[in-house]
Amino acid sequence: MIPENSSPTMHSSSKPLDVKPFIAFIDNDVGVRDAALSLMEAYGLEAKAYESRATFIADLNDGRNPDCIVLDLHLPNINGIDLMQELLSRKIHTPVI
């Protein structure tokens, strides 16, 4: 918590330290999604799990931009590398794991 009489310190992404990073986790396996989401939330991260490219892209189109993307390489109908290329073609340079 930041004292009332001070302003938030900025880190390298220019977000105040009291703002939780938003992590997008994309995996078609529900068990993996649920476990990863629970773990990230337990560490105080804001996270959302997506089951497919389509659900993730829908959030992007609605303006929901993650600070980091954790991406499964073996998604139905598209692989993780192709999704990374799609993001780059959209000028989205979010770090991907």
PDB file of C-alpha atoms in Angstrom:
ATOM      1  CA  MET A   1       0.000   0.000   0.000  1.00  0.00           C
ATOM      2  CA  ILE A   2       1.219   3.480  -0.863  1.00  0.00           C
ATOM      3  CA  PRO A   3       1.184   6.137   1.857  1.00  0.00           C
ATOM      4  CA  GLU A   4      -1.435   8.843   1.329  1.00  0.00           C
ATOM      5  CA  ASN A   5       1.119  11.645   1.095  1.00  0.00           C
ATOM      6  CA  SER A   6       3.188  10.100  -1.697  1.00  0.00           C
ATOM      7  CA  SER A   7       2.614   9.420  -5.352  1.00  0.00           C
ATOM      8  CA  PRO A   8       2.985   5.927  -6.814  1.00  0.00           C
ATOM      9  CA  THR A   9       6.436   5.007  -8.050  1.00  0.00           C
ATOM     10  CA  MET A  10       6.634   4.008 -11.684  1.00  0.00           C
ATOM     11  CA  HIS A  11       8.362   0.927 -13.011  1.00  0.00           C
ATOM     12  CA  SER A  12       9.639   0.182 -16.515  1.00  0.00           C
ATOM     13  CA  SER A  13       6.184  -0.217 -18.111  1.00  0.00           C
ATOM     14  CA  SER A  14       5.076   3.152 -16.671  1.00  0.00           C
ATOM     15  CA  LYS A  15       2.312   1.607 -14.575  1.00  0.00           C
ATOM     16  CA  PRO A  16       1.936   2.658 -10.952  1.00  0.00           C
ATOM     17  CA  LEU A  17       3.220  -0.070  -8.627  1.00  0.00           C
ATOM     18  CA  ASP A  18      -0.187  -0.377  -6.975  1.00  0.00           C
ATOM     19  CA  VAL A  19      -1.761  -1.459 -10.293  1.00  0.00           C
ATOM     20  CA  LYS A  20      -1.721  -5.220 -10.749  1.00  0.00           C
ATOM     21  CA  PRO A  21      -0.235  -6.465 -14.016  1.00  0.00           C
ATOM     22  CA  PHE A  22      -2.819  -8.133 -16.244  1.00  0.00           C
ATOM     23  CA  ILE A  23      -1.776 -11.579 -17.487  1.00  0.00           C
ATOM     24  CA  ALA A  24      -3.618 -13.310 -20.335  1.00  0.00           C
ATOM     25  CA  PHE A  25      -3.323 -17.114 -20.163  1.00  0.00           C
ATOM     26  CA  ILE A  26      -4.369 -18.915 -23.352  1.00  0.00           C
ATOM     27  CA  ASP A  27      -4.724 -22.700 -23.203  1.00  0.00           C
ATOM     28  CA  ASN A  28      -7.427 -25.050 -24.439  1.00  0.00           C
ATOM     29  CA  ASP A  29      -6.988 -27.481 -21.491  1.00  0.00           C
ATOM     30  CA  VAL A  30      -9.460 -26.470 -18.769  1.00  0.00           C
ATOM     31  CA  GLY A  31      -7.412 -28.078 -15.984  1.00  0.00           C
ATOM     32  CA  VAL A  32      -4.264 -26.215 -16.981  1.00  0.00           C
ATOM     33  CA  ARG A  33      -6.216 -22.945 -17.300  1.00  0.00           C
ATOM     34  CA  ASP A  34      -7.839 -23.293 -13.896  1.00  0.00           C
ATOM     35  CA  ALA A  35      -4.586 -24.232 -12.136  1.00  0.00           C
ATOM     36  CA  ALA A  36      -2.601 -21.417 -13.762  1.00  0.00           C
ATOM     37  CA  LEU A  37      -5.306 -18.856 -13.034  1.00  0.00           C
ATOM     38  CA  SER A  38      -5.454 -19.895  -9.368  1.00  0.00           C
ATOM     39  CA  LEU A  39      -1.676 -19.701  -9.055  1.00  0.00           C
ATOM     40  CA  MET A  40      -1.427 -16.243 -10.665  1.00  0.00           C
ATOM     41  CA  GLU A  41      -4.250 -14.888  -8.516  1.00  0.00           C
ATOM     42  CA  ALA A  42      -2.623 -16.355  -5.379  1.00  0.00           C
ATOM     43  CA  TYR A  43       0.441 -14.231  -6.199  1.00  0.00           C
ATOM     44  CA  GLY A  44      -1.682 -11.113  -6.502  1.00  0.00           C
ATOM     45  CA  LEU A  45      -1.721 -10.877 -10.277  1.00  0.00           C
ATOM     46  CA  GLU A  46      -4.773  -9.947 -12.258  1.00  0.00           C
ATOM     47  CA  ALA A  47      -5.221 -12.795 -14.721  1.00  0.00           C
ATOM     48  CA  LYS A  48      -7.767 -14.058 -17.176  1.00  0.00           C
ATOM     49  CA  ALA A  49      -7.776 -17.468 -18.809  1.00  0.00           C
ATOM     50  CA  TYR A  50      -8.871 -17.939 -22.402  1.00  0.00           C
ATOM     51  CA  GLU A  51      -9.789 -21.246 -24.018  1.00  0.00           C
ATOM     52  CA  SER A  52      -9.060 -20.207 -27.583  1.00  0.00           C
ATOM     53  CA  ARG A  53      -7.665 -17.628 -29.942  1.00  0.00           C
ATOM     54  CA  ALA A  54     -11.202 -16.378 -30.609  1.00  0.00           C
ATOM     55  CA  THR A  55     -12.017 -15.603 -26.966  1.00  0.00           C
ATOM     56  CA  PHE A  56      -8.678 -13.852 -26.479  1.00  0.00           C
ATOM     57  CA  ILE A  57      -8.980 -11.775 -29.677  1.00  0.00           C
ATOM     58  CA  ALA A  58     -12.531 -10.755 -28.692  1.00  0.00           C
ATOM     59  CA  ASP A  59     -11.155  -9.228 -25.466  1.00  0.00           C
ATOM     60  CA  LEU A  60      -8.346  -7.521 -27.403  1.00  0.00           C
ATOM     61  CA  ASN A  61     -10.896  -6.046 -29.784  1.00  0.00           C
ATOM     62  CA  ASP A  62     -12.808  -4.730 -26.749  1.00  0.00           C
ATOM     63  CA  GLY A  63      -9.659  -2.911 -25.588  1.00  0.00           C
ATOM     64  CA  ARG A  64      -8.489  -5.417 -22.959  1.00  0.00           C
ATOM     65  CA  ASN A  65      -4.703  -5.326 -23.429  1.00  0.00           C
ATOM     66  CA  PRO A  66      -2.599  -7.635 -21.256  1.00  0.00           C
ATOM     67  CA  ASP A  67       0.826  -6.794 -19.841  1.00  0.00           C
ATOM     68  CA  CYS A  68       1.995 -10.345 -20.560  1.00  0.00           C
ATOM     69  CA  ILE A  69       0.609 -13.317 -22.500  1.00  0.00           C
ATOM     70  CA  VAL A  70       1.191 -16.943 -21.506  1.00  0.00           C
ATOM     71  CA  LEU A  71       0.417 -18.937 -24.620  1.00  0.00           C
ATOM     72  CA  ASP A  72      -0.053 -22.641 -25.337  1.00  0.00           C
ATOM     73  CA  LEU A  73       1.701 -23.730 -28.525  1.00  0.00           C
ATOM     74  CA  HIS A  74      -0.959 -26.339 -29.361  1.00  0.00           C
ATOM     75  CA  LEU A  75      -4.304 -24.579 -29.638  1.00  0.00           C
ATOM     76  CA  PRO A  76      -7.196 -25.901 -31.747  1.00  0.00           C
ATOM     77  CA  ASN A  77      -7.277 -24.427 -35.265  1.00  0.00           C
ATOM     78  CA  ILE A  78      -4.136 -22.343 -34.716  1.00  0.00           C
ATOM     79  CA  ASN A  79      -0.787 -22.853 -33.042  1.00  0.00           C
ATOM     80  CA  GLY A  80       0.815 -20.460 -30.598  1.00  0.00           C
ATOM     81  CA  ILE A  81       3.454 -19.314 -33.081  1.00  0.00           C
ATOM     82  CA  ASP A  82       0.767 -18.335 -35.613  1.00  0.00           C
ATOM     83  CA  LEU A  83      -1.119 -16.429 -32.913  1.00  0.00           C
ATOM     84  CA  MET A  84       2.092 -14.580 -31.990  1.00  0.00           C
ATOM     85  CA  GLN A  85       2.509 -13.630 -35.665  1.00  0.00           C
ATOM     86  CA  GLU A  86      -1.083 -12.388 -35.747  1.00  0.00           C
ATOM     87  CA  LEU A  87      -0.428 -10.214 -32.702  1.00  0.00           C
ATOM     88  CA  LEU A  88       2.684  -8.755 -34.314  1.00  0.00           C
ATOM     89  CA  SER A  89       0.754  -8.021 -37.509  1.00  0.00           C
ATOM     90  CA  ARG A  90      -1.706  -6.060 -35.325  1.00  0.00           C
ATOM     91  CA  LYS A  91       1.251  -4.099 -33.890  1.00  0.00           C
ATOM     92  CA  ILE A  92       0.791  -5.744 -30.487  1.00  0.00           C
ATOM     93  CA  HIS A  93       4.210  -6.212 -28.920  1.00  0.00           C
ATOM     94  CA  THR A  94       3.176  -7.613 -25.550  1.00  0.00           C
ATOM     95  CA  PRO A  95       5.734 -10.049 -24.075  1.00  0.00           C
ATOM     96  CA  VAL A  96       4.730 -13.677 -24.729  1.00  0.00           C
ATOM     97  CA  ILE A  97       5.764 -16.733 -22.743  1.00  0.00           C
TER      98      ILE A  97
END
